[in-house]
mmCIF file of C-alpha atoms in Angstrom:
data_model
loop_
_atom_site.group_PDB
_atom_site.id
_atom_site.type_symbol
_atom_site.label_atom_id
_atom_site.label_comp_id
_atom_site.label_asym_id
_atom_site.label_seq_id
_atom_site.Cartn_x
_atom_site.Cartn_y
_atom_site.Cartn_z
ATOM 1 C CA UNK A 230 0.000 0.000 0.000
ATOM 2 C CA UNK A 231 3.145 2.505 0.987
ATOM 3 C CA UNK A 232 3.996 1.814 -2.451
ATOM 4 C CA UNK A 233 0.856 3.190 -4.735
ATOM 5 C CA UNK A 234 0.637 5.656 -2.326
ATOM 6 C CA UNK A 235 4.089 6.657 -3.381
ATOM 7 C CA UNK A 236 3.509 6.147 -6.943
ATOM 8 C CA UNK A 237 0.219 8.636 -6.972
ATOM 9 C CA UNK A 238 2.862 11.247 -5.295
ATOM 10 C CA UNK A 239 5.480 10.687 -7.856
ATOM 11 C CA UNK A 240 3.357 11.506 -10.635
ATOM 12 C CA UNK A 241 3.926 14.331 -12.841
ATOM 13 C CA UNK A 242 1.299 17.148 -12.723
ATOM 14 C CA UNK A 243 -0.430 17.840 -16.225
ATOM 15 C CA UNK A 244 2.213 19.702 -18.493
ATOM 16 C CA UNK A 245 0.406 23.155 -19.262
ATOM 17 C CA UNK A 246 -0.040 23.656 -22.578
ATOM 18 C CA UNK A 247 1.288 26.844 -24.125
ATOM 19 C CA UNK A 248 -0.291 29.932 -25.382
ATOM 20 C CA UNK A 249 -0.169 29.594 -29.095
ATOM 21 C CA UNK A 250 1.357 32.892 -30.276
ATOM 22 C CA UNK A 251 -0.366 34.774 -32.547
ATOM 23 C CA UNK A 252 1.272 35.601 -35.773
ATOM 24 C CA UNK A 253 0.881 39.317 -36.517
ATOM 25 C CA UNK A 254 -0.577 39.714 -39.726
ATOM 26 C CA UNK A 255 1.802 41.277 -42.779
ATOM 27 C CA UNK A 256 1.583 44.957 -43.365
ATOM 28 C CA UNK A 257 -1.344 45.220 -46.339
ATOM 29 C CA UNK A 258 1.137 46.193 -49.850
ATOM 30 C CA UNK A 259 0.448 49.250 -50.902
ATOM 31 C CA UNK A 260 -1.709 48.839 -54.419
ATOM 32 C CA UNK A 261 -0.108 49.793 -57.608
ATOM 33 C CA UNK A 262 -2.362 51.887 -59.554
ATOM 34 C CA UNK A 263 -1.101 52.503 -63.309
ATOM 35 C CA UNK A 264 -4.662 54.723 -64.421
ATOM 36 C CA UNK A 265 -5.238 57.796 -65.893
ATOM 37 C CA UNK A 266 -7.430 59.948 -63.441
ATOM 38 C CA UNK A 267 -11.039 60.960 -65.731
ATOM 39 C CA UNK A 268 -10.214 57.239 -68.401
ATOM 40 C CA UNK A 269 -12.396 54.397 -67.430
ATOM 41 C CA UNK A 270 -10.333 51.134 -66.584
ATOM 42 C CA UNK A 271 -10.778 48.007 -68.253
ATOM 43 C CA UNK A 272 -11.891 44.357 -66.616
ATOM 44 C CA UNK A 273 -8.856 43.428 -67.449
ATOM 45 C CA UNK A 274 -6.605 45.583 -66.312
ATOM 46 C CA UNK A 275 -8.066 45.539 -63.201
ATOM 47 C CA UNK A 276 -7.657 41.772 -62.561
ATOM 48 C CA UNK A 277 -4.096 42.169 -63.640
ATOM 49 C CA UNK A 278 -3.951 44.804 -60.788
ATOM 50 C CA UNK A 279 -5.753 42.556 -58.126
ATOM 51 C CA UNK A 280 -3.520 39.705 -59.441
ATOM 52 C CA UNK A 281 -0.622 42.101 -58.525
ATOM 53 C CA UNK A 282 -1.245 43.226 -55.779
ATOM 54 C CA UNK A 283 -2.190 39.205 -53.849
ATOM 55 C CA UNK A 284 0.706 37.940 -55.862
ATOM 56 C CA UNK A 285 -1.909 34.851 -57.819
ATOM 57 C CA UNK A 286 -1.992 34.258 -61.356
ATOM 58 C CA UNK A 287 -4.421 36.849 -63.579
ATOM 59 C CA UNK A 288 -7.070 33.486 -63.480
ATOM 60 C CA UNK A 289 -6.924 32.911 -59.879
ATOM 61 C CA UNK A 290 -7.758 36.652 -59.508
ATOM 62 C CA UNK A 291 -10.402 36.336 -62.118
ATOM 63 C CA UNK A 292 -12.071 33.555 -60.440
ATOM 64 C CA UNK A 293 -12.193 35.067 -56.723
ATOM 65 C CA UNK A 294 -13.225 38.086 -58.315
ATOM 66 C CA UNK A 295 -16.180 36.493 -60.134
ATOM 67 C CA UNK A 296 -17.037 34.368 -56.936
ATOM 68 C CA UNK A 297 -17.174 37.395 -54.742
ATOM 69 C CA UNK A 298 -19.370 39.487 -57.259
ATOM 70 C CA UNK A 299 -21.919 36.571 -57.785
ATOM 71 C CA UNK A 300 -22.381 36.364 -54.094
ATOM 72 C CA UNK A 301 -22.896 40.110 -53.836
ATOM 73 C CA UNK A 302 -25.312 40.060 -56.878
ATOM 74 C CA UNK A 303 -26.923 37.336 -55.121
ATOM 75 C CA UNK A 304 -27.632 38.618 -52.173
ATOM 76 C CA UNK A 305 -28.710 41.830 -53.461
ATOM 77 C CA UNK A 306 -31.113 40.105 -55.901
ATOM 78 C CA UNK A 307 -32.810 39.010 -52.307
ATOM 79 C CA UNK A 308 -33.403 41.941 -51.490
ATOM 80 C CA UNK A 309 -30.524 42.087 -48.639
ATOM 81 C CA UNK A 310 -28.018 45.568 -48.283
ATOM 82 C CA UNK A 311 -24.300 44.494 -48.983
ATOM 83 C CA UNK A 312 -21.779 46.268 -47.202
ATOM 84 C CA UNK A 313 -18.367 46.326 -49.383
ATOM 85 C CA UNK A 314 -16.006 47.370 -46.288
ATOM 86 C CA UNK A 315 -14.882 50.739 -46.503
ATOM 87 C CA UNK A 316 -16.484 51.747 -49.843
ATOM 88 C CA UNK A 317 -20.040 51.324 -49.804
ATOM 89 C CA UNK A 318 -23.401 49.554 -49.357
ATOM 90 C CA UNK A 319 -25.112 48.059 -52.587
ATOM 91 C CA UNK A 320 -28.882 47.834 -52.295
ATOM 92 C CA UNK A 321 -32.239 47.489 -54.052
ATOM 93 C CA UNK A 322 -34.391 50.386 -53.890
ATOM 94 C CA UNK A 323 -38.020 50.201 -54.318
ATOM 95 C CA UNK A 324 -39.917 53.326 -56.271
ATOM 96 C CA UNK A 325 -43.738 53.644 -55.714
ATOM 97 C CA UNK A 326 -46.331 54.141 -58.480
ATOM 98 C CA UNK A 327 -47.010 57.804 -59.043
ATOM 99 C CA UNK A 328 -48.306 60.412 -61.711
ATOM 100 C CA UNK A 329 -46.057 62.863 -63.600
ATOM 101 C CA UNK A 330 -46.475 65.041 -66.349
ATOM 102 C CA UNK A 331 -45.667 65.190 -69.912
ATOM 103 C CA UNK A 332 -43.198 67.842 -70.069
ATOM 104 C CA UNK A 333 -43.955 68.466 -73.942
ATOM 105 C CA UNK A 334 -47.981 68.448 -73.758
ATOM 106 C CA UNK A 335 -48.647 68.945 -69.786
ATOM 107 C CA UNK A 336 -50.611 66.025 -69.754
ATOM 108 C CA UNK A 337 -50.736 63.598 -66.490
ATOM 109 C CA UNK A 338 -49.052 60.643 -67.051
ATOM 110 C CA UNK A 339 -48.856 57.148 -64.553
ATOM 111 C CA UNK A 340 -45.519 56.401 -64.192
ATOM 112 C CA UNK A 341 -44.880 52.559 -63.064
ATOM 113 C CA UNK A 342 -43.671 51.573 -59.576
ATOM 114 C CA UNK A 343 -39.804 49.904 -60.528
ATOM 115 C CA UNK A 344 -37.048 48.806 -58.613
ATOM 116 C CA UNK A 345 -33.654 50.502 -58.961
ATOM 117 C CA UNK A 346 -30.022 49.692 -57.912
ATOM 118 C CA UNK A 347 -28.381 51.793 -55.785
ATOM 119 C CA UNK A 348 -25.175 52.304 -54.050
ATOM 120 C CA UNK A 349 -24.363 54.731 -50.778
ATOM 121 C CA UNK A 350 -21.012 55.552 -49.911
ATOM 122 C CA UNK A 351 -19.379 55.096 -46.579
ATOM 123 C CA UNK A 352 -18.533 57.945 -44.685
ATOM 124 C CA UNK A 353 -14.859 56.429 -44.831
ATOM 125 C CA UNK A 354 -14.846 56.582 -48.027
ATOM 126 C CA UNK A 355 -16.301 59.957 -48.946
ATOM 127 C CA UNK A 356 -13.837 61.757 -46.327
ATOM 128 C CA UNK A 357 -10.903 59.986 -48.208
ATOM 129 C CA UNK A 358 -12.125 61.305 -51.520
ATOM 130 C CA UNK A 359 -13.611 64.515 -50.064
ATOM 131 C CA UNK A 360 -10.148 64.659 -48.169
ATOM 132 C CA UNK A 361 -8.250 64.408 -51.454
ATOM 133 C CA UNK A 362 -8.542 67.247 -53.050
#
């Protein structure tokens, strides 16, 4: 009996298990932008950017890119707002029936009730453009 009772005493406490250090997550690149300020840019050119700026091939851009826009149209399509981070909220907004006016005879007109798509801004984003001039 003196000698379990010595065993259970010579037993090792549970090892603690270490905190798990957190990596700290890479400074964001800065992106490369290559446009002309007031010229549209292409589909293209902006997957080549994205592609860039992760460091993927143009197609494995092109494919997250895709993915990520028909979840977004998806969503929208329901009916949901979709907040884009830092840039904006994509929505559905509903227009009522109402009556107008013919602007070249005056006569009342019904206009339709429609759905439109819109898009708000964040406030982040507007002071960075409002902040750029």
């Amino acid at each position: 009996m003196a000698r379990k009772m010595a065993k259970k005493a010579t037993k090792k406490a549970p090892a603690r298990k270490k905190a798990a250090k957190k990596a700290a997550a890479p400074a964001p690149k800065p992106v490369r932008v290559t446009a002309v300020p007031g010229k549209a840019v292409t589909a293209s050119a902006l997957l080549q950017s994205v592609a860039d700026h992760l460091g993927v091939k143009k197609s494995e851009a092109k494919a997250m890119t895709e993915g990520y826009l028909d979840v977004v149209k998806a969503y929208v399509m329901k009916g949901a707002k979709v907040k884009i981070g830092d840039v904006g909220m994509i929505m559905i907004r509903h227009r009522k029936a109402r009556m107008g006016r013919n602007p070249q005879t005056g006569e009342p007109v019904k206009i339709k009730a429609s759905k439109k798509l819109a898009f708000r801004q964040s406030a982040v984003m507007k002071a960075q453009v409002m902040g750029s001039r």
